PDB file of C-alpha atoms in Angstrom:
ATOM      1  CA  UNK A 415       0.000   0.000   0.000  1.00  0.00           C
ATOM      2  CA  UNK A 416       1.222   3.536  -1.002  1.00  0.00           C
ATOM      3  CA  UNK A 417       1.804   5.552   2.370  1.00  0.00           C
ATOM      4  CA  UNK A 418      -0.041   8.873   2.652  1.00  0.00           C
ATOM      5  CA  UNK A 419       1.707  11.633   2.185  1.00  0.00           C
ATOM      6  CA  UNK A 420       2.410  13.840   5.222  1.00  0.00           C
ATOM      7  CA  UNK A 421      -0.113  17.700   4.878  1.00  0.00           C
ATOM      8  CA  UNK A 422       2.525  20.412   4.351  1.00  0.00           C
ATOM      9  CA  UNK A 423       0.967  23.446   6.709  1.00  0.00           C
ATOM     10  CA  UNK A 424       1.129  26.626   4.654  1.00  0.00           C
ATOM     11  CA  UNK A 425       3.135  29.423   5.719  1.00  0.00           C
ATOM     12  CA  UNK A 426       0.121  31.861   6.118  1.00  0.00           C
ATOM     13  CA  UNK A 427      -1.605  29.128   8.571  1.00  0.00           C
ATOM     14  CA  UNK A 428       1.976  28.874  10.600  1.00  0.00           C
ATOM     15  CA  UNK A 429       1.791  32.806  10.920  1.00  0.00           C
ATOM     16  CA  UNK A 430      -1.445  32.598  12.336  1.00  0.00           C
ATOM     17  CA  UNK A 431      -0.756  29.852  14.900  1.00  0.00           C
ATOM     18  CA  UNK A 432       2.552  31.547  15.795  1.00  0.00           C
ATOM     19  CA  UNK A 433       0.144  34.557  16.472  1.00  0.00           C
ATOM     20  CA  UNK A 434      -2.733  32.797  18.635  1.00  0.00           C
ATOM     21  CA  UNK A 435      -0.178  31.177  20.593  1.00  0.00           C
ATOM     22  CA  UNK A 436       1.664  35.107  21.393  1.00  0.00           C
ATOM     23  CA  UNK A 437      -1.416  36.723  21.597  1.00  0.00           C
ATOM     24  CA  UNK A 438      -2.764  33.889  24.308  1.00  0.00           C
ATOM     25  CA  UNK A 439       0.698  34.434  26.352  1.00  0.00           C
ATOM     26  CA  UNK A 440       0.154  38.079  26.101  1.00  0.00           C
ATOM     27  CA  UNK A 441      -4.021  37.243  27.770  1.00  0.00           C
ATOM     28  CA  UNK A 442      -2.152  34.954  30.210  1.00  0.00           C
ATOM     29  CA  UNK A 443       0.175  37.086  31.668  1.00  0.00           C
ATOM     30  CA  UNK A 444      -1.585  40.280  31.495  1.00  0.00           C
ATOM     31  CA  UNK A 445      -4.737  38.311  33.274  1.00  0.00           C
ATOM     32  CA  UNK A 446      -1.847  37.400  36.333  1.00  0.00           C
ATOM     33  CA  UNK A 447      -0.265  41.113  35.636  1.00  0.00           C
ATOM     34  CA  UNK A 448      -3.565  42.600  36.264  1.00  0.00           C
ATOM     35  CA  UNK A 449      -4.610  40.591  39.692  1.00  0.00           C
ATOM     36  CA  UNK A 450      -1.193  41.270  40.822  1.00  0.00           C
ATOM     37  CA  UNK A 451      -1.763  45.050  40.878  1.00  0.00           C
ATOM     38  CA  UNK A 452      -5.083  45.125  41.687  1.00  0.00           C
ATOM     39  CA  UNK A 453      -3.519  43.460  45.192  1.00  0.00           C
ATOM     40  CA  UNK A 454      -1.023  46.080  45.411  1.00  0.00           C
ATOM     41  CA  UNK A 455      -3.846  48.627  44.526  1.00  0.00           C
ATOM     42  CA  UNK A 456      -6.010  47.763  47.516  1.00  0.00           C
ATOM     43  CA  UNK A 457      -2.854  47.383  49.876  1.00  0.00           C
ATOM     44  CA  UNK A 458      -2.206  51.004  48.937  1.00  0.00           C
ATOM     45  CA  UNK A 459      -6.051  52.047  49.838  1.00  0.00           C
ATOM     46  CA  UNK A 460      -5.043  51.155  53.826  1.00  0.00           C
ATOM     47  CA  UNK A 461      -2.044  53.391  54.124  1.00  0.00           C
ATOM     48  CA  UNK A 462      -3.063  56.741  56.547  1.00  0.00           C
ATOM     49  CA  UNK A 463      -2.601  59.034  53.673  1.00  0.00           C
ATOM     50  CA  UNK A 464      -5.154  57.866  50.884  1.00  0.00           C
ATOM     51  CA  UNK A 465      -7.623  57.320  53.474  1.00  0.00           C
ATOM     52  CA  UNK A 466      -7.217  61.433  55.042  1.00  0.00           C
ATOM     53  CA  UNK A 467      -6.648  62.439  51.268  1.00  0.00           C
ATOM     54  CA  UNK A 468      -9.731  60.841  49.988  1.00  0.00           C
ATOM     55  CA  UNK A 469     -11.721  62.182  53.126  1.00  0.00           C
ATOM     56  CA  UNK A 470     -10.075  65.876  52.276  1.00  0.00           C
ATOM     57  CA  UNK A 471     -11.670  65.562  48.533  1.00  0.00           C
ATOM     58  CA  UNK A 472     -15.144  64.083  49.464  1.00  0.00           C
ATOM     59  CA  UNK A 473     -15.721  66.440  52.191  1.00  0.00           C
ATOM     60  CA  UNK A 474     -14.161  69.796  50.174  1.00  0.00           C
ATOM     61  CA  UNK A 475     -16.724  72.061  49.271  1.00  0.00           C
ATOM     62  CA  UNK A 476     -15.159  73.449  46.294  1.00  0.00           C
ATOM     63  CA  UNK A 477     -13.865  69.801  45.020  1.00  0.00           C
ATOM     64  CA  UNK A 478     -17.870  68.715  44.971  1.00  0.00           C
ATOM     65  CA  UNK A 479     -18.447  71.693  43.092  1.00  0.00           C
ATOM     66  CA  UNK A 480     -16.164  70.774  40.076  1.00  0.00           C
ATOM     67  CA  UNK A 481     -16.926  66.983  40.328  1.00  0.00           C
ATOM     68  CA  UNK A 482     -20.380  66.499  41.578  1.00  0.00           C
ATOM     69  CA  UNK A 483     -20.928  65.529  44.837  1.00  0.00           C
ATOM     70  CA  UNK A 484     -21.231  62.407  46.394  1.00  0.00           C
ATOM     71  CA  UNK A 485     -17.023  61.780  45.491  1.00  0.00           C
ATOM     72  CA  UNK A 486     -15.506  58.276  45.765  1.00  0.00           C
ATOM     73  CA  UNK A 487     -12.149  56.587  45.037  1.00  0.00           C
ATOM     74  CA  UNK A 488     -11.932  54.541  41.286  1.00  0.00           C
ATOM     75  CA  UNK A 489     -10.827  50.810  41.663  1.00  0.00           C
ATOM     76  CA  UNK A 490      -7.479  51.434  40.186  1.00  0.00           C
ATOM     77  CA  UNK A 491      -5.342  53.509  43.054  1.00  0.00           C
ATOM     78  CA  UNK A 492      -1.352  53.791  41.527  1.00  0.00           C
ATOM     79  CA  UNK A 493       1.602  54.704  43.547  1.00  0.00           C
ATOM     80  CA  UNK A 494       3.932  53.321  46.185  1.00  0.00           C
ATOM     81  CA  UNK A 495       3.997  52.831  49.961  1.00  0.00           C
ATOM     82  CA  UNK A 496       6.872  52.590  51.777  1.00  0.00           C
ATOM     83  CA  UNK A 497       7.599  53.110  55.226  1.00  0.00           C
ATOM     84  CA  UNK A 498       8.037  56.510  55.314  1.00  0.00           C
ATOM     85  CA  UNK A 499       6.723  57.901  52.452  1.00  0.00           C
ATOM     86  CA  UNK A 500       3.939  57.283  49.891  1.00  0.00           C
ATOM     87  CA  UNK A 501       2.812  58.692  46.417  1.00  0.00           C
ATOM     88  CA  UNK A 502      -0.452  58.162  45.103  1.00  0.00           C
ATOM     89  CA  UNK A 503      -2.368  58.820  41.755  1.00  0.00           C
ATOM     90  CA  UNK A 504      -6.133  58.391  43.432  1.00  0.00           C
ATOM     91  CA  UNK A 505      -9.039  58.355  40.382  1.00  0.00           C
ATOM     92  CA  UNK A 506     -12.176  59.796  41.690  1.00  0.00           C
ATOM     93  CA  UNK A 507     -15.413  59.210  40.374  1.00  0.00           C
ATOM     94  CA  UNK A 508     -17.868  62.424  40.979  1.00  0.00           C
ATOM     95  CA  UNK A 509     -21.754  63.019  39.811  1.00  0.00           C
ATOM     96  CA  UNK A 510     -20.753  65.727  37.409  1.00  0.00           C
ATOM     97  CA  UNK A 511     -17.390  64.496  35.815  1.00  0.00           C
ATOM     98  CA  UNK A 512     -14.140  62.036  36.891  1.00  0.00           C
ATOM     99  CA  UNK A 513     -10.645  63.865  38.370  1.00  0.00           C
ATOM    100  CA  UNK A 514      -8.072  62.342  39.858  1.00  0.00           C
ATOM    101  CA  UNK A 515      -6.307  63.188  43.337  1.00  0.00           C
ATOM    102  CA  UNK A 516      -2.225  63.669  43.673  1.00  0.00           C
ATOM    103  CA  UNK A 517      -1.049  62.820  47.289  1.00  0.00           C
ATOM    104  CA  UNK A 518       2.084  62.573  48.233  1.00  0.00           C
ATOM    105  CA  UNK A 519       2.963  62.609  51.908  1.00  0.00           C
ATOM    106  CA  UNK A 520       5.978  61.726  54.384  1.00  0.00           C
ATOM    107  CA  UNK A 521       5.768  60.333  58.121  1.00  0.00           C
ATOM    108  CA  UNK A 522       6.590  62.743  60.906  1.00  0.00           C
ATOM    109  CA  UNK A 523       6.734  60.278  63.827  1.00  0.00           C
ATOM    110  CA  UNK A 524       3.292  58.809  64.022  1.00  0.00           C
ATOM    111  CA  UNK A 525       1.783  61.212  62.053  1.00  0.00           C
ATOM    112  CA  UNK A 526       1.889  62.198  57.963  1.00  0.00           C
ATOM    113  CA  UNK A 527       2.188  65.870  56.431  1.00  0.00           C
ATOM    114  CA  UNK A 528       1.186  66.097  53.069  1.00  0.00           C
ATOM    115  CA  UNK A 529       3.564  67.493  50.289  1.00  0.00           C
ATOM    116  CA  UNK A 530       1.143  67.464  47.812  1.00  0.00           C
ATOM    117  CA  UNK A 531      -2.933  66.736  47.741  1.00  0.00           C
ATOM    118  CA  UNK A 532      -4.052  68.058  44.177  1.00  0.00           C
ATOM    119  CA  UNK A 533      -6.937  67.559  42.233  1.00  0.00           C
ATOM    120  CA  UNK A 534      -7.068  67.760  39.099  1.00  0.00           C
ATOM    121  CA  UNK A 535     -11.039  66.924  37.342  1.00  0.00           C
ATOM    122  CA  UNK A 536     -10.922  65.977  33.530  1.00  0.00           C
ATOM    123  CA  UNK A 537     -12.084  69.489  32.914  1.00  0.00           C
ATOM    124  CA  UNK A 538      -8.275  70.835  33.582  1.00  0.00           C
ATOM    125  CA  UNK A 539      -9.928  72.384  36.854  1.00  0.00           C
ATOM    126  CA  UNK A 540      -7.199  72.197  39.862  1.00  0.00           C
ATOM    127  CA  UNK A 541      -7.296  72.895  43.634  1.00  0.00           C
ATOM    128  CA  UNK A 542      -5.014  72.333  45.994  1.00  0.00           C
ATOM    129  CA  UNK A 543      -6.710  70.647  49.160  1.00  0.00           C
ATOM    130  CA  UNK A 544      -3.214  70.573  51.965  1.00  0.00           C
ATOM    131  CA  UNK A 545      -5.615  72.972  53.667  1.00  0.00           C
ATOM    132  CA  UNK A 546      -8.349  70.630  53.643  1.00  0.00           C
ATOM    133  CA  UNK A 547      -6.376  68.107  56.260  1.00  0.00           C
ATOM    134  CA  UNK A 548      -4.403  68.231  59.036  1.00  0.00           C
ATOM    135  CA  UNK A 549      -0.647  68.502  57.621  1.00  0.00           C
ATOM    136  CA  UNK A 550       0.123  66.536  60.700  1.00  0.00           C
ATOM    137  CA  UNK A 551      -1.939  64.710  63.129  1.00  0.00           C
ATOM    138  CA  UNK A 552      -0.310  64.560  66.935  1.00  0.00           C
ATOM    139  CA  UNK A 553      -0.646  60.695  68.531  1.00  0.00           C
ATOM    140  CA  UNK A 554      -1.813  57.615  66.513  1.00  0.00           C
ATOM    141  CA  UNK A 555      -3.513  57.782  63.438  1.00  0.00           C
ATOM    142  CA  UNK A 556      -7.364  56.965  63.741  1.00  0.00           C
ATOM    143  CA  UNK A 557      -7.048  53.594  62.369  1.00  0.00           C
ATOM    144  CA  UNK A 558      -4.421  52.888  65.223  1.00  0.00           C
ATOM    145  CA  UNK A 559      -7.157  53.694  67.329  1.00  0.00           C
ATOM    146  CA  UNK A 560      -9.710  52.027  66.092  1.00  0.00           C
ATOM    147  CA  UNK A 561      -7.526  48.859  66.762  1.00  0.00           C
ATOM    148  CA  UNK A 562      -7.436  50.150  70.477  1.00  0.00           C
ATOM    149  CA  UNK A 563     -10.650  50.104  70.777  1.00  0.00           C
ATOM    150  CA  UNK A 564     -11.520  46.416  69.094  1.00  0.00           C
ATOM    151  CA  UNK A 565      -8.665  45.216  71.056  1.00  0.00           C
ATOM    152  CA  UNK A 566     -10.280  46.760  74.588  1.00  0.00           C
ATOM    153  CA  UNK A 567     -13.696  44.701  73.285  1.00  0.00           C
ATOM    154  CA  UNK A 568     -12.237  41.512  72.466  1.00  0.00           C
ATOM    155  CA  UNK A 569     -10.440  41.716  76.011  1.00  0.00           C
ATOM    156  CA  UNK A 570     -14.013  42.309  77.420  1.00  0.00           C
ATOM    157  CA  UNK A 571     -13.273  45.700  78.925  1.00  0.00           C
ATOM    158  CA  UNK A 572     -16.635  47.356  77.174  1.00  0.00           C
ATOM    159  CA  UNK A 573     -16.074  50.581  79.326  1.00  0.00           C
ATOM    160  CA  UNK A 574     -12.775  51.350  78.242  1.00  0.00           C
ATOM    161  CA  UNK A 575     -13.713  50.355  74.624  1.00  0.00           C
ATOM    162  CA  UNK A 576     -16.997  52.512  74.986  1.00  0.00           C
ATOM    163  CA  UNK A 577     -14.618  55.619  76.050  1.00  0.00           C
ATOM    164  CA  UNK A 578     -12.037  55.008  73.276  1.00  0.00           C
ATOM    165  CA  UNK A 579     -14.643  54.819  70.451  1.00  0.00           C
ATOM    166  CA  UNK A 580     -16.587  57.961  71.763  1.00  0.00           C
ATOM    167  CA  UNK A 581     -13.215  59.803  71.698  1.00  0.00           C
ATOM    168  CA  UNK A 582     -12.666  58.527  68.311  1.00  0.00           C
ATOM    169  CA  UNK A 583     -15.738  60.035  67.172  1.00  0.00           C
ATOM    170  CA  UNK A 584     -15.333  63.086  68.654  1.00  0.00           C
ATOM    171  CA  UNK A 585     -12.442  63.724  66.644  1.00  0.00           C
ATOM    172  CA  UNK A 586     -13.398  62.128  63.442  1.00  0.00           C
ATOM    173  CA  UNK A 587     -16.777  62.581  63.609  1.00  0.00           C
ATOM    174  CA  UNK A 588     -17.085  62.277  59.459  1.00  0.00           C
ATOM    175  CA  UNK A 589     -14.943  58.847  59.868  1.00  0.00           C
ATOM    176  CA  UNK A 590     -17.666  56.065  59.273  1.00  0.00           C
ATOM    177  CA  UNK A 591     -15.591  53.306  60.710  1.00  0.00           C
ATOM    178  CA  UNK A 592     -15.347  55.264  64.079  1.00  0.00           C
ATOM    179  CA  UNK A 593     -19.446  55.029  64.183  1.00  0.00           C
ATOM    180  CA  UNK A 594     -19.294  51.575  63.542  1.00  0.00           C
ATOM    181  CA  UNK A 595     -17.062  50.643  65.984  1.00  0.00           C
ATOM    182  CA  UNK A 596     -18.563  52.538  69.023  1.00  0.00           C
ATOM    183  CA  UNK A 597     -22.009  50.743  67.257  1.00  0.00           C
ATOM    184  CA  UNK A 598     -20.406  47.327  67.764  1.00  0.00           C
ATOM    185  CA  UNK A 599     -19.417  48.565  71.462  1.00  0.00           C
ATOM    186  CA  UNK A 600     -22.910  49.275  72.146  1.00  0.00           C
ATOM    187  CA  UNK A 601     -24.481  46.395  71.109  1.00  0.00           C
ATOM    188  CA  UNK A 602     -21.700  44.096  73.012  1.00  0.00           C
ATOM    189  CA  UNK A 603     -23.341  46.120  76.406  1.00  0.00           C
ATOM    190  CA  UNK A 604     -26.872  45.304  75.454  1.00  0.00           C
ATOM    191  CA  UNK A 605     -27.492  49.129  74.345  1.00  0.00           C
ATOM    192  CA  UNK A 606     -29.385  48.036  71.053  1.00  0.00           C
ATOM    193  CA  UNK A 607     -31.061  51.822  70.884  1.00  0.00           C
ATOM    194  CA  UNK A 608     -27.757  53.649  70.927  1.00  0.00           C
ATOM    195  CA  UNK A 609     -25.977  50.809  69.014  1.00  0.00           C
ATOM    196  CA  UNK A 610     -28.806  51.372  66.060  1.00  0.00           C
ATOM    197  CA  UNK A 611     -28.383  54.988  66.726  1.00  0.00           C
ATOM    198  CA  UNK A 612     -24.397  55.026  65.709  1.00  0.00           C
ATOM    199  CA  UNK A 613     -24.888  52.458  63.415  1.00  0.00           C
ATOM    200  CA  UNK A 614     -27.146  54.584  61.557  1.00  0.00           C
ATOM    201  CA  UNK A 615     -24.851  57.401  61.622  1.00  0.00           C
ATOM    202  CA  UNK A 616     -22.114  55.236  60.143  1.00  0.00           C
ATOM    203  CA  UNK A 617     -24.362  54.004  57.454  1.00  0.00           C
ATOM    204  CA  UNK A 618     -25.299  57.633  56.194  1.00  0.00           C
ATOM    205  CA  UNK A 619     -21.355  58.647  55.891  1.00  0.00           C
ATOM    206  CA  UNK A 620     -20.923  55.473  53.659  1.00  0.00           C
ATOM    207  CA  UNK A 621     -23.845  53.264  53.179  1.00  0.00           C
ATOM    208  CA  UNK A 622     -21.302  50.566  51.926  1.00  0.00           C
ATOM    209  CA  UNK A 623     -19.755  49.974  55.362  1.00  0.00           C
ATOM    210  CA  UNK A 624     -20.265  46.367  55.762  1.00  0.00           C
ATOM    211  CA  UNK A 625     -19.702  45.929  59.378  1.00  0.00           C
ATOM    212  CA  UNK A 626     -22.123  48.550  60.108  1.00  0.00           C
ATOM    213  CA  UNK A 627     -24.512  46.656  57.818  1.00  0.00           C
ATOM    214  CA  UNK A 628     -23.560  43.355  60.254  1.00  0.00           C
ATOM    215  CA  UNK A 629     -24.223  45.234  63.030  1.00  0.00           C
ATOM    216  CA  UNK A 630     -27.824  46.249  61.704  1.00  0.00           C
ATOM    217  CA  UNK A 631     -28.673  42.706  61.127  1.00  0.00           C
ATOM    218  CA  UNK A 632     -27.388  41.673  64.851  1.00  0.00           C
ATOM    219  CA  UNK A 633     -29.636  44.468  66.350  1.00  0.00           C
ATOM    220  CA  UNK A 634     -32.736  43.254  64.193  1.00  0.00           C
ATOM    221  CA  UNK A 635     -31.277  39.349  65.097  1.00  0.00           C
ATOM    222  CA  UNK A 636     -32.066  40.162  69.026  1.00  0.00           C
ATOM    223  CA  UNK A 637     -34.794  41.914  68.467  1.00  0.00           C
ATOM    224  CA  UNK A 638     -36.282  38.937  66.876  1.00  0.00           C
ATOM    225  CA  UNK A 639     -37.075  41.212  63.358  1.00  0.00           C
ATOM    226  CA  UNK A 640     -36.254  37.714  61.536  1.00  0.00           C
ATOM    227  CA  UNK A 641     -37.303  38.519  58.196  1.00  0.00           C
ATOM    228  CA  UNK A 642     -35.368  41.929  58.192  1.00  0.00           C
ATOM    229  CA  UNK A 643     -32.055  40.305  59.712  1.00  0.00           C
ATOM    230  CA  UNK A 644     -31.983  37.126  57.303  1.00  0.00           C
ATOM    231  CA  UNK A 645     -32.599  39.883  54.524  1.00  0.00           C
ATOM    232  CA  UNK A 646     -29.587  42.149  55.980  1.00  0.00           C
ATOM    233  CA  UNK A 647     -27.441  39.018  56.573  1.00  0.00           C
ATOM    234  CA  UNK A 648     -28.007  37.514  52.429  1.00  0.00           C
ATOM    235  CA  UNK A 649     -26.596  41.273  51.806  1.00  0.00           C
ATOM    236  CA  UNK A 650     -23.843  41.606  53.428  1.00  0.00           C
ATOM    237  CA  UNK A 651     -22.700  37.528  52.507  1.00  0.00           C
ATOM    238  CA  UNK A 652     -22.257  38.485  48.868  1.00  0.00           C
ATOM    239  CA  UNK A 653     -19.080  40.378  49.866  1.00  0.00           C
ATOM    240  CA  UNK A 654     -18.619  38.259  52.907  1.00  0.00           C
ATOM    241  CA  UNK A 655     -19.247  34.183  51.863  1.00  0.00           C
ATOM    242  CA  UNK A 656     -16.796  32.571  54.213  1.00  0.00           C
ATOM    243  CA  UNK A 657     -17.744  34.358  57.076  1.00  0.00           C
ATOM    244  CA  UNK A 658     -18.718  31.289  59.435  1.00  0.00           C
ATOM    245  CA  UNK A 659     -20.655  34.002  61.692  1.00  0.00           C
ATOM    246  CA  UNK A 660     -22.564  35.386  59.072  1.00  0.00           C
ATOM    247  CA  UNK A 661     -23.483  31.861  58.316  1.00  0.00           C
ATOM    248  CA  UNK A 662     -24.802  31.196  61.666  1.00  0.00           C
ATOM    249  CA  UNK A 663     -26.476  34.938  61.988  1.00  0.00           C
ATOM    250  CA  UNK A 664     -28.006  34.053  58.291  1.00  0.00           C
ATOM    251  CA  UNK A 665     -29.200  31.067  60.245  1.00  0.00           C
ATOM    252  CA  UNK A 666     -30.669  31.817  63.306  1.00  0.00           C
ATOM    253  CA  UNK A 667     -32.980  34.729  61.143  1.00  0.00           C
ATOM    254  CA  UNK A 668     -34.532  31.384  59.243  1.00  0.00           C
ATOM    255  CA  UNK A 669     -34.945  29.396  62.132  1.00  0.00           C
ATOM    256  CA  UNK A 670     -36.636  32.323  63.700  1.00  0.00           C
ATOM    257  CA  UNK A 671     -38.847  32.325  60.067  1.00  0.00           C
ATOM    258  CA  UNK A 672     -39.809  29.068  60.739  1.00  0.00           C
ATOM    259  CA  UNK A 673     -37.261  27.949  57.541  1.00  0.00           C
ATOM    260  CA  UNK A 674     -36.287  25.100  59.430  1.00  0.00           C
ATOM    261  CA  UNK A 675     -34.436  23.799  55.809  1.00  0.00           C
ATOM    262  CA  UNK A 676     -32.606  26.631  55.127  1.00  0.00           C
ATOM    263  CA  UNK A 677     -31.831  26.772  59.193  1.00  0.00           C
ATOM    264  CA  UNK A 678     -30.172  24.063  58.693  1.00  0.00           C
ATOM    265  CA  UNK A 679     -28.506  24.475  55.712  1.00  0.00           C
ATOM    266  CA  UNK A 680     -26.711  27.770  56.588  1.00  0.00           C
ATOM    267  CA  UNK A 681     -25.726  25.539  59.946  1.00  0.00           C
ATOM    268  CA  UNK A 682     -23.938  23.152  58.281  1.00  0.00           C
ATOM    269  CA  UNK A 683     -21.890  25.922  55.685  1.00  0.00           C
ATOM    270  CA  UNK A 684     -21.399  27.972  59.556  1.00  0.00           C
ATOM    271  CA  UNK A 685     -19.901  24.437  60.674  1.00  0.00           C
ATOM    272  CA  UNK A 686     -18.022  23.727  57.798  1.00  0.00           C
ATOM    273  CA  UNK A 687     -16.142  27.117  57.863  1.00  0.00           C
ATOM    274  CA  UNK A 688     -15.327  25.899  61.654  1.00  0.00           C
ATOM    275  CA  UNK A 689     -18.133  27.130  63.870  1.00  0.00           C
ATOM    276  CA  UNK A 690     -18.440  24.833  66.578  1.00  0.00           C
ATOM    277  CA  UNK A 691     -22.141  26.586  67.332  1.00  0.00           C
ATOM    278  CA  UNK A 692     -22.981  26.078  64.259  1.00  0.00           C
ATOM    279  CA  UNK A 693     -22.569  22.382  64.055  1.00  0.00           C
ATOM    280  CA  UNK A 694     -24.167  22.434  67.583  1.00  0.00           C
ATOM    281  CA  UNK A 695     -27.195  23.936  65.875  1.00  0.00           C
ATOM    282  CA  UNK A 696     -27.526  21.707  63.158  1.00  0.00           C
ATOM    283  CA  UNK A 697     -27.447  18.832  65.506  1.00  0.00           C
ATOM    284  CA  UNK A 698     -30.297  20.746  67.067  1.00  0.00           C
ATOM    285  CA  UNK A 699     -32.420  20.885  63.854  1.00  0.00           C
ATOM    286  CA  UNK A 700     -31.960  17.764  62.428  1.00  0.00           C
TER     287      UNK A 700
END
């Protein structure tokens, strides 16, 4: 029998598998380029300065009348954090038009100045906003105290966390985190009217604070609102899925429904994730 003879490829169809092949190393490591930085983008939204800077923006007067007020950070924050000094190129998304924010700060001690906090709106409008914020902030930055405070909670002293988070307020009293935390305080001493109260407060300087939202749901958890806490609790779980507590909060609102299935179902994801209540529960409802 004759053998076949082997296809010769043409060099047209070798040119375009040379170029699939590039062009799928170029989707591959641009995909792991891309996750990379948007890592390094959120590490840079928890250093002092873009938090203060962004707060000096949103709050300005004169910046929400060149973007459009209400104005929030973009996804994709560029710069570099080190330990004593940190540049930033903040986009800003506002109700009239986009800008972007310039901030470039050194630490003095435990505090930052700022060398530069510029906007600049995509209208070639620019104000300077160092006025707007503290050049430097005596004693520990208000995330350092926020820490004191969760610490002082977790240790069980509620009095000394109550007085930290209602000094933290007092001096950041635009600073939704600070709301939330004295909220969480609250509700840890059975004070579900002021807990709701600063809760509230937190939730109307940023409606997307999630712990504040957690909070909410706990209040309306003990006061038996069960409909209203297992809809607060499927909220917040989108961002939150492998939150064990949320599980068993998501829970508890279903038993309380009388959704003895779905009870039991969040139980078992709450015991999976390694809540020993929640297996305990599920037991229960079995």
């Amino acid at each position: 029998m004759a053998r076949g003879r082997k296809k010769k490829r043409s060099p047209a169809f070798l040119a375009s598998l040379g170029c699939g092949l590039a062009g799928l190393a170029v989707l591959v490591c641009g995909g792991g380029l891309s996750g990379a930085y948007a890592l390094w983008s959120r590490q840079l939204m928890g250093v002092p300065p873009y938090g203060d800077g962004l707060r000096a923006a949103a709050e300005n007067i004169e910046a929400q009348a060149i973007l459009g007020a209400p104005i929030r950070s973009g996804w994709w924050v560029w710069g570099w954090a080190g330990d004593d000094t940190v540049t930033l190129r903040v986009p800003l998304d506002g109700r009239s038009q986009d800008g972007v924010l310039e901030i470039a700060a050194h630490r003095s001690g435990a505090a930052w100045d700022f060398d530069t906090l510029a906007l600049t709106a995509d209208d070639g409008q620019q104000l300077d906003l160092r006025a707007a914020a503290p050049r430097s902030v005596p004693g520990a930055s208000r995330t350092d105290r926020r820490i004191e405070v969760v610490a002082a909670q977790e240790a069980g002293s509620l009095d000394e966390a109550l007085a930290l988070a209602s000094a933290l307020v007092t001096d950041h009293p635009r600073w939704a985190p600070g709301w939330t935390v004295r909220g969480l305080v609250q509700l840890d001493r059975g004070a579900l009217d002021a807990a709701a109260a600063d809760l509230a407060q937190a939730l109307s300087l940023d409606p997307d604070e999630l712990d504040a939202q957690v909070g909410v749901g706990r209040i309306q958890l003990a006061r038996e609102q069960w409909a209203d806490c297992e809809a607060t609790f499927t909220g917040v779980m989108q961002y939150r899925s492998h939150d064990a507590a949320l599980w068993l909060d998501r829970a508890r609102c279903t038993e309380g429904t009388g959704d003895l299935r779905m009870a039991v179902a969040g139980a078992r994801q709450a015991c999976t994730l390694g809540s020993a209540a929640g297996c305990e529960m599920a037991e229960r409802l079995r």
